[in-house]
Amino acid sequence: MTTSGTESTAVRTGVWFVGARGSVATTAVAGCAAVTAGLHPATGMVTETPPFAGTGLPALSSLVFGGHDTASCPLPKRAEELTAAGVLPHGLPAAIRAELTAADQEIRAGGPQPGDTRSDEELIAAFAADIVDFARRTGVARTVVVNVSSTEPTPAPDDPRLPASSLYAAAAVRAGCSYVNFTPSTGLRTPALTAAAEAGGLPHAGRDGKTGQTLLRSVLAPMFVQRALTVRAWSGTNLLGGGDGAALADPGAAAAKNAGKERVLADTLGEAPEGEVHIDDVPALGDWKTAWDHIAFDGFLGSRMILQTIWQGCDSALAAPLVLDLARLVSRAHEAGLSGPLPELGFYFKDPDGGSSALAEQYEALLGFADRLRGTDRLREAR
């Protein structure tokens, strides 16, 4: 069920993707066009369910896409590749070619590329100028920058340069944009950048989208606590290909990714149980992922038991509706005058900006956020 009758349609909203030619961004652009045209339902979009009616979210039809990327493959071609991989339905790229082409024309070269001699300040200024020019040219009322690029390793404490994700986050702040970090990369999480966003009155949310294995963990871990069952060990394995598989083959990037997965268990269980998460790059799997968990726990009188789970899915198709949700929610928060971190959006993240790690509690917080957005409209009307 959609909430289109209660969305804001008077203005257009910019969505600027960092990693704009990647699988997640391409699927989000294609999905938005498909839902807007009535070709497919908004499956997986929480903001298109009844509890979000009347919150003033920007309509899907009002979203205008652009972004940065170091890749050169145009979106129509990228969509065809995703169709061949079984991510997008057959016939969809042809049906929405105009929308894909329009978004592709708003993508600018990212960086830093190998051999790029520009300083951090020069890169931030160039990226911010791209975003400001996009807003001016398209006439959007506001823009939200969403990081969906490949995971980067955690930077060394003595590194004199900002990581690429933080360069883009700094550009977002300089351009006066709200910000979403859907990756485990550093992004806005440096003291200086967080303070700059606060000073600019900009809302932000992150980090690391919760799409599969960790989503299940955030449901199961509270179950063990609520039933007073002692978890002895919790181990996991991920098999995946595509760009994520290649990026996470880097031990530093994998460590950054696993930190969020482990945080859910530590926060919910009170301590981190034995066990680790392993990530294996299997290029033949493409955009599809298999995640396996092995949970050892104690029952009454020390009876030892095991729960095993298998999650098989397409990360791009799981992530894209969440990315669209977040773009709409954070843009609406910006319009409503909210600023700083939005812990109420922890429902979407492995490593949220505060709040519970249990999915049920996070969902209640999200519903409370929807009420808060409605309240800003009532306050405006009262004035």
Tab-separated table of C-alpha atoms in Angstrom:
chain	number	residue	atom	x	y	z
A	1	MET	CA	0.000	0.000	0.000
A	2	THR	CA	1.486	3.364	-0.927
A	3	THR	CA	1.242	6.709	0.785
A	4	SER	CA	1.414	8.744	-2.398
A	5	GLY	CA	-1.709	10.689	-1.474
A	6	THR	CA	0.043	12.225	1.513
A	7	GLU	CA	3.500	12.847	0.062
A	8	SER	CA	4.895	16.270	-0.732
A	9	THR	CA	4.741	16.772	-4.498
A	10	ALA	CA	5.246	20.548	-4.699
A	11	VAL	CA	9.054	20.426	-4.835
A	12	ARG	CA	11.743	18.205	-6.252
A	13	THR	CA	14.377	16.546	-4.085
A	14	GLY	CA	17.917	15.694	-5.153
A	15	VAL	CA	19.519	12.357	-4.295
A	16	TRP	CA	23.278	12.448	-4.877
A	17	PHE	CA	24.881	9.009	-4.761
A	18	VAL	CA	28.532	8.448	-3.933
A	19	GLY	CA	29.097	5.315	-6.002
A	20	ALA	CA	26.403	6.334	-8.488
A	21	ARG	CA	27.193	3.654	-11.072
A	22	GLY	CA	27.379	0.771	-8.595
A	23	SER	CA	24.834	-2.002	-8.208
A	24	VAL	CA	22.954	-0.452	-5.275
A	25	ALA	CA	22.608	3.002	-6.834
A	26	THR	CA	21.619	1.580	-10.221
A	27	THR	CA	19.002	-0.651	-8.603
A	28	ALA	CA	17.664	2.279	-6.564
A	29	VAL	CA	17.331	4.537	-9.620
A	30	ALA	CA	15.724	1.729	-11.652
A	31	GLY	CA	13.428	0.785	-8.781
A	32	CYS	CA	12.269	4.342	-8.200
A	33	ALA	CA	11.426	4.712	-11.885
A	34	ALA	CA	9.641	1.337	-11.987
A	35	VAL	CA	7.511	2.060	-8.910
A	36	THR	CA	6.703	5.591	-10.076
A	37	ALA	CA	5.555	4.250	-13.456
A	38	GLY	CA	3.411	1.573	-11.806
A	39	LEU	CA	5.472	-1.230	-13.330
A	40	HIS	CA	6.287	-2.863	-9.985
A	41	PRO	CA	5.095	-2.545	-6.377
A	42	ALA	CA	7.236	-0.838	-3.728
A	43	THR	CA	8.206	-4.125	-2.059
A	44	GLY	CA	10.757	-3.573	0.714
A	45	MET	CA	10.110	0.148	1.069
A	46	VAL	CA	9.052	0.736	4.657
A	47	THR	CA	8.170	4.365	3.897
A	48	GLU	CA	5.476	3.153	1.505
A	49	THR	CA	3.542	1.400	4.300
A	50	PRO	CA	0.543	2.904	6.167
A	51	PRO	CA	2.406	4.087	9.309
A	52	PHE	CA	4.210	6.685	7.167
A	53	ALA	CA	1.098	8.273	5.712
A	54	GLY	CA	0.931	11.989	6.372
A	55	THR	CA	4.616	12.422	7.177
A	56	GLY	CA	5.259	14.747	4.228
A	57	LEU	CA	7.937	12.584	2.648
A	58	PRO	CA	9.051	13.621	-0.837
A	59	ALA	CA	7.194	11.644	-3.489
A	60	LEU	CA	9.192	9.043	-5.391
A	61	SER	CA	8.228	10.892	-8.565
A	62	SER	CA	9.906	14.039	-7.198
A	63	LEU	CA	13.347	12.481	-6.717
A	64	VAL	CA	16.115	13.624	-9.071
A	65	PHE	CA	19.276	11.492	-9.151
A	66	GLY	CA	22.925	12.304	-9.709
A	67	GLY	CA	26.222	11.467	-8.104
A	68	HIS	CA	29.941	10.795	-8.180
A	69	ASP	CA	31.715	7.663	-9.365
A	70	THR	CA	35.131	6.652	-10.607
A	71	ALA	CA	33.546	4.108	-12.976
A	72	SER	CA	32.566	5.038	-16.526
A	73	CYS	CA	29.952	2.410	-17.451
A	74	PRO	CA	26.700	4.334	-18.176
A	75	LEU	CA	23.634	3.494	-16.087
A	76	PRO	CA	21.569	2.017	-18.966
A	77	LYS	CA	24.399	-0.439	-19.671
A	78	ARG	CA	24.871	-1.148	-15.963
A	79	ALA	CA	21.150	-1.885	-15.655
A	80	GLU	CA	21.380	-4.338	-18.560
A	81	GLU	CA	24.238	-6.102	-16.780
A	82	LEU	CA	22.151	-6.356	-13.608
A	83	THR	CA	19.277	-7.792	-15.637
A	84	ALA	CA	21.582	-10.437	-17.073
A	85	ALA	CA	22.665	-11.252	-13.509
A	86	GLY	CA	19.043	-11.695	-12.393
A	87	VAL	CA	19.006	-8.602	-10.173
A	88	LEU	CA	16.607	-6.511	-12.294
A	89	PRO	CA	13.595	-8.005	-14.122
A	90	HIS	CA	13.820	-8.593	-17.851
A	91	GLY	CA	12.537	-5.702	-19.922
A	92	LEU	CA	12.884	-3.114	-17.167
A	93	PRO	CA	16.032	-1.321	-18.471
A	94	ALA	CA	14.334	-0.754	-21.826
A	95	ALA	CA	11.110	0.460	-20.193
A	96	ILE	CA	12.902	3.074	-18.053
A	97	ARG	CA	15.816	3.913	-20.338
A	98	ALA	CA	14.950	7.621	-20.328
A	99	GLU	CA	15.105	7.788	-16.529
A	100	LEU	CA	18.393	5.876	-16.419
A	101	THR	CA	19.876	8.134	-19.074
A	102	ALA	CA	18.741	11.269	-17.263
A	103	ALA	CA	20.368	10.102	-14.022
A	104	ASP	CA	23.543	9.075	-15.831
A	105	GLN	CA	23.882	12.557	-17.320
A	106	GLU	CA	24.068	13.931	-13.765
A	107	ILE	CA	26.998	11.711	-12.701
A	108	ARG	CA	30.391	13.378	-12.316
A	109	ALA	CA	33.892	11.941	-12.022
A	110	GLY	CA	34.798	10.952	-8.494
A	111	GLY	CA	38.170	10.505	-6.888
A	112	PRO	CA	40.848	10.572	-5.914
A	113	GLN	CA	41.945	8.587	-8.941
A	114	PRO	CA	45.434	7.039	-9.137
A	115	GLY	CA	47.915	9.815	-9.774
A	116	ASP	CA	45.540	12.549	-8.587
A	117	THR	CA	47.755	15.214	-7.003
A	118	ARG	CA	44.963	17.401	-5.614
A	119	SER	CA	44.926	18.088	-1.890
A	120	ASP	CA	42.036	17.114	0.367
A	121	GLU	CA	40.796	20.712	0.274
A	122	GLU	CA	40.898	20.816	-3.515
A	123	LEU	CA	38.980	17.530	-3.791
A	124	ILE	CA	36.338	18.618	-1.265
A	125	ALA	CA	35.876	21.927	-3.092
A	126	ALA	CA	35.516	20.170	-6.457
A	127	PHE	CA	33.015	17.614	-5.138
A	128	ALA	CA	30.978	20.297	-3.361
A	129	ALA	CA	30.900	22.392	-6.529
A	130	ASP	CA	29.518	19.413	-8.456
A	131	ILE	CA	26.707	18.998	-5.922
A	132	VAL	CA	25.859	22.715	-5.843
A	133	ASP	CA	25.818	22.836	-9.644
A	134	PHE	CA	23.495	19.814	-9.732
A	135	ALA	CA	21.050	21.530	-7.369
A	136	ARG	CA	21.151	24.762	-9.331
A	137	ARG	CA	20.731	23.099	-12.703
A	138	THR	CA	17.914	20.744	-11.704
A	139	GLY	CA	16.076	23.189	-9.456
A	140	VAL	CA	15.761	20.792	-6.502
A	141	ALA	CA	14.770	22.327	-3.169
A	142	ARG	CA	17.376	20.327	-1.250
A	143	THR	CA	19.769	17.435	-1.833
A	144	VAL	CA	20.658	14.446	0.315
A	145	VAL	CA	24.044	12.808	-0.286
A	146	VAL	CA	23.973	9.017	0.108
A	147	ASN	CA	27.201	6.997	0.272
A	148	VAL	CA	26.720	3.589	-1.387
A	149	SER	CA	30.304	3.147	-2.594
A	150	SER	CA	32.581	0.186	-1.862
A	151	THR	CA	33.765	-0.356	1.702
A	152	GLU	CA	37.147	1.190	2.470
A	153	PRO	CA	39.583	0.067	5.188
A	154	THR	CA	39.554	1.946	8.477
A	155	PRO	CA	42.132	4.734	8.158
A	156	ALA	CA	45.247	4.712	10.307
A	157	PRO	CA	45.124	7.222	13.198
A	158	ASP	CA	48.220	9.021	11.881
A	159	ASP	CA	47.101	9.182	8.250
A	160	PRO	CA	47.501	12.831	7.130
A	161	ARG	CA	44.839	12.462	4.433
A	162	LEU	CA	41.113	12.010	4.873
A	163	PRO	CA	39.680	8.768	3.482
A	164	ALA	CA	37.684	9.147	0.278
A	165	SER	CA	34.374	8.633	2.099
A	166	SER	CA	35.157	11.582	4.387
A	167	LEU	CA	36.079	13.791	1.436
A	168	TYR	CA	32.610	13.216	0.005
A	169	ALA	CA	30.999	13.726	3.428
A	170	ALA	CA	32.865	17.007	3.838
A	171	ALA	CA	31.682	18.062	0.377
A	172	ALA	CA	28.100	17.274	1.373
A	173	VAL	CA	28.378	19.483	4.441
A	174	ARG	CA	29.997	22.285	2.455
A	175	ALA	CA	27.215	22.100	-0.128
A	176	GLY	CA	24.597	22.336	2.645
A	177	CYS	CA	23.288	18.799	2.146
A	178	SER	CA	21.970	16.217	4.558
A	179	TYR	CA	23.948	12.959	4.522
A	180	VAL	CA	23.446	9.198	4.748
A	181	ASN	CA	26.297	6.699	5.078
A	182	PHE	CA	25.018	3.296	3.944
A	183	THR	CA	28.539	1.826	4.137
A	184	PRO	CA	30.900	0.925	7.016
A	185	SER	CA	33.405	3.530	5.774
A	186	THR	CA	34.315	6.513	7.968
A	187	GLY	CA	32.261	9.115	6.124
A	188	LEU	CA	31.037	11.828	8.478
A	189	ARG	CA	32.282	10.092	11.628
A	190	THR	CA	35.169	12.372	12.474
A	191	PRO	CA	34.810	14.960	15.246
A	192	ALA	CA	35.421	17.877	12.887
A	193	LEU	CA	32.922	16.761	10.242
A	194	THR	CA	30.223	15.862	12.767
A	195	ALA	CA	30.628	19.274	14.380
A	196	ALA	CA	30.491	20.970	10.973
A	197	ALA	CA	27.232	19.195	10.118
A	198	GLU	CA	25.768	20.221	13.462
A	199	ALA	CA	26.829	23.824	12.963
A	200	GLY	CA	25.257	23.811	9.510
A	201	GLY	CA	21.941	22.512	10.830
A	202	LEU	CA	22.255	19.351	8.742
A	203	PRO	CA	20.725	15.982	9.684
A	204	HIS	CA	22.695	12.822	9.019
A	205	ALA	CA	22.273	9.072	9.490
A	206	GLY	CA	24.482	5.992	9.371
A	207	ARG	CA	26.221	3.760	9.145
A	208	ASP	CA	26.404	0.455	7.204
A	209	GLY	CA	23.034	-0.657	5.889
A	210	LYS	CA	21.485	-3.688	7.569
A	211	THR	CA	20.202	-5.887	4.747
A	212	GLY	CA	20.681	-9.582	5.499
A	213	GLN	CA	22.794	-11.467	8.016
A	214	THR	CA	22.876	-8.658	10.573
A	215	LEU	CA	19.159	-7.996	10.080
A	216	LEU	CA	18.545	-11.579	11.166
A	217	ARG	CA	20.969	-11.245	14.072
A	218	SER	CA	19.109	-8.155	15.318
A	219	VAL	CA	15.954	-10.280	15.502
A	220	LEU	CA	17.441	-13.479	16.941
A	221	ALA	CA	19.799	-12.026	19.560
A	222	PRO	CA	16.961	-10.394	21.576
A	223	MET	CA	15.092	-13.715	21.463
A	224	PHE	CA	17.898	-15.451	23.357
A	225	VAL	CA	18.005	-12.651	25.936
A	226	GLN	CA	14.228	-12.602	26.401
A	227	ARG	CA	14.061	-16.383	26.824
A	228	ALA	CA	17.063	-16.392	29.251
A	229	LEU	CA	19.084	-18.697	26.994
A	230	THR	CA	22.869	-18.360	27.213
A	231	VAL	CA	24.653	-17.902	23.901
A	232	ARG	CA	28.046	-19.600	24.042
A	233	ALA	CA	29.279	-18.901	20.527
A	234	TRP	CA	28.020	-17.199	17.368
A	235	SER	CA	29.974	-17.691	14.165
A	236	GLY	CA	29.196	-16.652	10.613
A	237	THR	CA	30.375	-16.952	7.050
A	238	ASN	CA	29.526	-14.800	4.023
A	239	LEU	CA	30.026	-15.919	0.438
A	240	LEU	CA	29.591	-13.136	-2.091
A	241	GLY	CA	30.871	-11.837	-5.405
A	242	GLY	CA	30.467	-8.639	-7.396
A	243	GLY	CA	32.034	-5.355	-6.373
A	244	ASP	CA	31.394	-5.984	-2.672
A	245	GLY	CA	33.127	-9.341	-2.772
A	246	ALA	CA	36.183	-7.832	-4.440
A	247	ALA	CA	36.302	-4.884	-2.024
A	248	LEU	CA	35.852	-7.063	1.060
A	249	ALA	CA	38.656	-9.368	-0.021
A	250	ASP	CA	40.834	-6.628	1.482
A	251	PRO	CA	41.325	-7.618	5.167
A	252	GLY	CA	41.072	-3.967	6.260
A	253	ALA	CA	37.746	-3.472	4.486
A	254	ALA	CA	36.442	-6.788	5.840
A	255	ALA	CA	37.377	-5.760	9.385
A	256	ALA	CA	35.452	-2.502	8.990
A	257	LYS	CA	32.430	-4.441	7.716
A	258	ASN	CA	32.517	-7.028	10.506
A	259	ALA	CA	32.686	-4.425	13.268
A	260	GLY	CA	29.020	-3.561	12.733
A	261	LYS	CA	27.957	-7.198	12.610
A	262	GLU	CA	29.696	-7.861	15.925
A	263	ARG	CA	28.319	-4.713	17.552
A	264	VAL	CA	24.733	-5.977	17.231
A	265	LEU	CA	25.582	-9.087	19.263
A	266	ALA	CA	27.688	-7.302	21.878
A	267	ASP	CA	25.064	-4.594	22.437
A	268	THR	CA	22.171	-7.045	22.681
A	269	LEU	CA	23.779	-9.936	24.565
A	270	GLY	CA	25.794	-7.718	26.900
A	271	GLU	CA	29.108	-9.100	25.671
A	272	ALA	CA	30.530	-10.444	22.449
A	273	PRO	CA	30.221	-14.245	22.300
A	274	GLU	CA	32.959	-16.479	20.933
A	275	GLY	CA	33.098	-16.752	17.170
A	276	GLU	CA	33.949	-14.620	14.165
A	277	VAL	CA	32.455	-13.636	10.833
A	278	HIS	CA	34.373	-14.666	7.722
A	279	ILE	CA	33.837	-13.042	4.328
A	280	ASP	CA	34.869	-14.964	1.201
A	281	ASP	CA	34.970	-13.458	-2.276
A	282	VAL	CA	33.346	-15.853	-4.768
A	283	PRO	CA	33.239	-13.944	-8.076
A	284	ALA	CA	30.925	-16.519	-9.688
A	285	LEU	CA	28.133	-15.478	-7.284
A	286	GLY	CA	27.987	-11.939	-8.701
A	287	ASP	CA	25.497	-9.786	-6.781
A	288	TRP	CA	24.112	-12.749	-4.840
A	289	LYS	CA	25.169	-13.603	-1.316
A	290	THR	CA	24.878	-16.594	0.994
A	291	ALA	CA	25.252	-15.908	4.724
A	292	TRP	CA	25.437	-18.775	7.208
A	293	ASP	CA	25.307	-18.460	11.015
A	294	HIS	CA	26.068	-21.142	13.606
A	295	ILE	CA	24.775	-20.339	17.118
A	296	ALA	CA	25.691	-22.489	20.104
A	297	PHE	CA	23.570	-21.898	23.203
A	298	ASP	CA	22.718	-23.449	26.564
A	299	GLY	CA	19.239	-24.451	27.624
A	300	PHE	CA	17.735	-25.652	30.923
A	301	LEU	CA	20.098	-27.719	33.100
A	302	GLY	CA	22.975	-26.995	30.765
A	303	SER	CA	21.483	-28.760	27.765
A	304	ARG	CA	23.604	-27.740	24.787
A	305	MET	CA	21.805	-26.780	21.590
A	306	ILE	CA	22.529	-25.375	18.154
A	307	LEU	CA	20.657	-23.019	15.814
A	308	GLN	CA	21.837	-22.632	12.235
A	309	THR	CA	20.520	-20.120	9.709
A	310	ILE	CA	21.085	-19.654	5.978
A	311	TRP	CA	20.273	-16.377	4.252
A	312	GLN	CA	20.473	-16.268	0.470
A	313	GLY	CA	19.651	-13.049	-1.288
A	314	CYS	CA	20.657	-10.245	-3.608
A	315	ASP	CA	22.273	-7.433	-1.659
A	316	SER	CA	21.446	-4.785	-4.265
A	317	ALA	CA	17.741	-5.664	-4.260
A	318	LEU	CA	17.704	-5.714	-0.452
A	319	ALA	CA	19.597	-2.436	-0.121
A	320	ALA	CA	17.930	-0.303	-2.813
A	321	PRO	CA	14.521	0.132	-1.116
A	322	LEU	CA	16.245	1.002	2.165
A	323	VAL	CA	18.383	3.598	0.397
A	324	LEU	CA	15.260	5.192	-1.074
A	325	ASP	CA	13.610	5.138	2.359
A	326	LEU	CA	16.593	6.849	3.954
A	327	ALA	CA	16.906	9.481	1.240
A	328	ARG	CA	13.259	10.434	1.744
A	329	LEU	CA	13.370	10.362	5.557
A	330	VAL	CA	16.578	12.363	5.913
A	331	SER	CA	15.542	14.899	3.284
A	332	ARG	CA	12.229	15.341	5.105
A	333	ALA	CA	14.106	15.768	8.392
A	334	HIS	CA	16.182	18.488	6.744
A	335	GLU	CA	13.037	20.240	5.526
A	336	ALA	CA	11.555	19.986	9.024
A	337	GLY	CA	14.574	21.731	10.553
A	338	LEU	CA	16.026	18.691	12.321
A	339	SER	CA	19.797	18.511	12.571
A	340	GLY	CA	22.593	16.285	13.825
A	341	PRO	CA	22.549	12.491	14.051
A	342	LEU	CA	19.208	10.705	13.718
A	343	PRO	CA	19.368	7.669	16.046
A	344	GLU	CA	15.695	6.942	15.295
A	345	LEU	CA	16.848	5.642	11.904
A	346	GLY	CA	18.942	2.911	13.538
A	347	PHE	CA	16.406	0.424	12.116
A	348	TYR	CA	18.336	0.647	8.854
A	349	PHE	CA	21.910	0.295	10.139
A	350	LYS	CA	24.373	-2.162	11.637
A	351	ASP	CA	26.247	0.609	13.421
A	352	PRO	CA	23.639	3.299	14.149
A	353	ASP	CA	24.063	6.657	15.833
A	354	GLY	CA	22.888	5.424	19.209
A	355	GLY	CA	19.814	3.576	20.431
A	356	SER	CA	19.008	-0.110	20.729
A	357	SER	CA	20.409	-2.775	18.388
A	358	ALA	CA	17.242	-4.893	18.625
A	359	LEU	CA	15.123	-4.638	15.467
A	360	ALA	CA	11.751	-4.518	17.233
A	361	GLU	CA	12.840	-1.600	19.424
A	362	GLN	CA	14.410	0.121	16.433
A	363	TYR	CA	11.152	-0.189	14.523
A	364	GLU	CA	9.247	1.432	17.381
A	365	ALA	CA	11.770	4.281	17.346
A	366	LEU	CA	11.272	4.642	13.594
A	367	LEU	CA	7.510	4.881	14.045
A	368	GLY	CA	8.107	7.531	16.683
A	369	PHE	CA	10.221	9.412	14.153
A	370	ALA	CA	7.315	9.280	11.693
A	371	ASP	CA	5.089	10.851	14.360
A	372	ARG	CA	7.752	13.493	14.945
A	373	LEU	CA	7.710	14.401	11.260
A	374	ARG	CA	3.919	14.696	11.352
A	375	GLY	CA	4.269	16.943	14.393
A	376	THR	CA	6.483	19.381	12.528
A	377	ASP	CA	3.688	19.858	10.003
A	378	ARG	CA	1.127	20.452	12.752
A	379	LEU	CA	3.438	22.963	14.408
A	380	ARG	CA	3.883	24.813	11.098
A	381	GLU	CA	0.111	24.918	10.588
A	382	ALA	CA	-0.423	26.223	14.124
A	383	ARG	CA	1.911	29.125	13.383
